[in-house]
mmCIF file of C-alpha atoms and ligand atoms in Angstrom:
data_model
loop_
_atom_site.group_PDB
_atom_site.id
_atom_site.type_symbol
_atom_site.label_atom_id
_atom_site.label_comp_id
_atom_site.label_asym_id
_atom_site.label_seq_id
_atom_site.Cartn_x
_atom_site.Cartn_y
_atom_site.Cartn_z
ATOM 1 C CA MET M 866 -15.449 -21.264 -1.089
ATOM 2 C CA ALA M 867 -18.443 -18.946 -0.998
ATOM 3 C CA LEU M 868 -20.372 -17.789 -4.022
ATOM 4 C CA VAL M 869 -21.563 -14.216 -4.402
ATOM 5 C CA PRO M 870 -24.319 -13.179 -6.817
ATOM 6 C CA CYS M 871 -23.382 -10.441 -9.254
ATOM 7 C CA LYS M 872 -25.256 -7.204 -8.545
ATOM 8 C CA GLU M 873 -25.560 -6.531 -12.243
ATOM 9 C CA CYS M 874 -26.693 -9.860 -13.773
ATOM 10 C CA GLY M 875 -27.135 -12.210 -10.798
ATOM 11 C CA THR M 876 -24.553 -14.766 -11.914
ATOM 12 C CA LEU M 877 -22.923 -16.603 -9.008
ATOM 13 C CA ASN M 878 -19.227 -15.891 -8.852
ATOM 14 C CA SER M 879 -16.481 -17.061 -6.540
ATOM 15 C CA GLU M 880 -15.877 -14.546 -3.773
ATOM 16 C CA ASN M 881 -12.231 -14.490 -4.837
ATOM 17 C CA ALA M 882 -13.196 -13.266 -8.303
ATOM 18 C CA GLU M 883 -12.538 -9.587 -8.907
ATOM 19 C CA ILE M 884 -15.043 -9.237 -11.724
ATOM 20 C CA CYS M 885 -18.216 -11.090 -12.768
ATOM 21 C CA LEU M 886 -17.482 -14.013 -15.081
ATOM 22 C CA SER M 887 -20.581 -13.258 -17.108
ATOM 23 C CA CYS M 888 -20.766 -9.456 -17.474
ATOM 24 C CA GLU M 889 -17.346 -8.421 -16.066
ATOM 25 C CA PHE M 890 -19.012 -6.116 -13.536
ATOM 26 C CA PRO M 891 -16.524 -5.488 -10.686
ATOM 27 C CA ILE M 892 -17.687 -7.356 -7.594
ATOM 28 C CA LYS M 893 -18.147 -4.902 -4.759
ATOM 29 C CA GLY M 894 -16.263 -5.116 -1.492
ATOM 30 C CA ARG M 895 -13.106 -6.408 -3.057
ATOM 31 C CA SER M 896 -12.339 -3.206 -4.914
ATOM 32 C CA GLN M 897 -13.041 -1.210 -1.762
ATOM 33 C CA LYS M 898 -10.606 -3.380 0.175
ATOM 34 C CA GLN M 899 -7.987 -2.734 -2.473
ATOM 35 C CA LEU M 900 -8.691 0.990 -2.257
ATOM 36 C CA TRP M 901 -8.005 0.895 1.475
ATOM 37 C CA ARG M 902 -4.821 -1.026 0.809
ATOM 38 C CA TRP M 903 -3.648 1.793 -1.472
ATOM 39 C CA VAL M 904 -4.682 4.415 1.091
ATOM 40 C CA ALA M 905 -2.688 2.570 3.758
ATOM 41 C CA LEU M 906 0.276 2.295 1.405
ATOM 42 C CA GLY M 907 0.080 6.021 0.643
ATOM 43 C CA LEU M 908 -0.050 6.912 4.334
ATOM 44 C CA ALA M 909 2.870 4.594 5.025
ATOM 45 C CA LEU M 910 4.861 6.352 2.306
ATOM 46 C CA VAL M 911 3.934 9.845 3.511
ATOM 47 C CA PHE M 912 4.871 9.093 7.115
ATOM 48 C CA GLY M 913 7.568 6.507 6.471
ATOM 49 C CA LEU M 914 9.616 8.354 3.860
ATOM 50 C CA PRO M 915 10.766 11.286 6.053
ATOM 51 C CA PHE M 916 11.607 8.812 8.791
ATOM 52 C CA ALA M 917 13.606 6.675 6.351
ATOM 53 C CA VAL M 918 15.494 9.734 5.047
ATOM 54 C CA TYR M 919 16.175 10.820 8.625
ATOM 55 C CA SER M 920 17.522 7.408 9.652
ATOM 56 C CA ILE M 921 19.709 7.246 6.520
ATOM 57 C CA ASP M 922 21.140 10.652 7.483
ATOM 58 C CA LEU M 923 21.808 9.375 11.000
ATOM 59 C CA LEU M 924 23.471 6.251 9.596
ATOM 60 C CA LYS M 925 25.679 8.330 7.300
ATOM 61 C CA ALA M 926 26.723 10.553 10.217
ATOM 62 C CA GLN M 927 27.627 7.483 12.262
ATOM 63 C CA LEU M 928 29.570 5.869 9.437
ATOM 64 C CA GLN M 929 31.554 9.015 8.677
ATOM 65 C CA PRO M 930 32.042 10.927 11.932
ATOM 66 C CA GLU M 931 34.759 13.132 10.438
ATOM 67 C CA ALA M 932 32.623 14.255 7.528
ATOM 68 C CA SER M 933 29.773 15.420 9.744
ATOM 69 C CA ARG M 934 32.049 17.379 12.048
ATOM 70 C CA PRO M 935 33.110 20.886 11.090
ATOM 71 C CA ALA M 936 36.750 20.812 10.014
ATOM 72 C CA GLY M 937 39.458 23.133 11.226
ATOM 73 C CA LYS M 938 40.796 24.203 14.570
HETATM 74 ZN ZN1 ZN S 1362 -22.562 -10.069 -13.799
#
């Protein structure tokens, strides 16, 4: 396990620590990685949600063929 010095007070913290044990300064790099995780999640939602809605619509149409067809002859 690597130790990273705090940029604020110089205390050595575990690289898994999110904040400095001494001054609670957020250790850089980790928060940025989490930011990118949220950005990726947001993009996945933006692009994945319409696709999910579309496939649910397709599934519904396949499960109920009569309902999707216009009635009457
Ligand atoms: Zn510190």
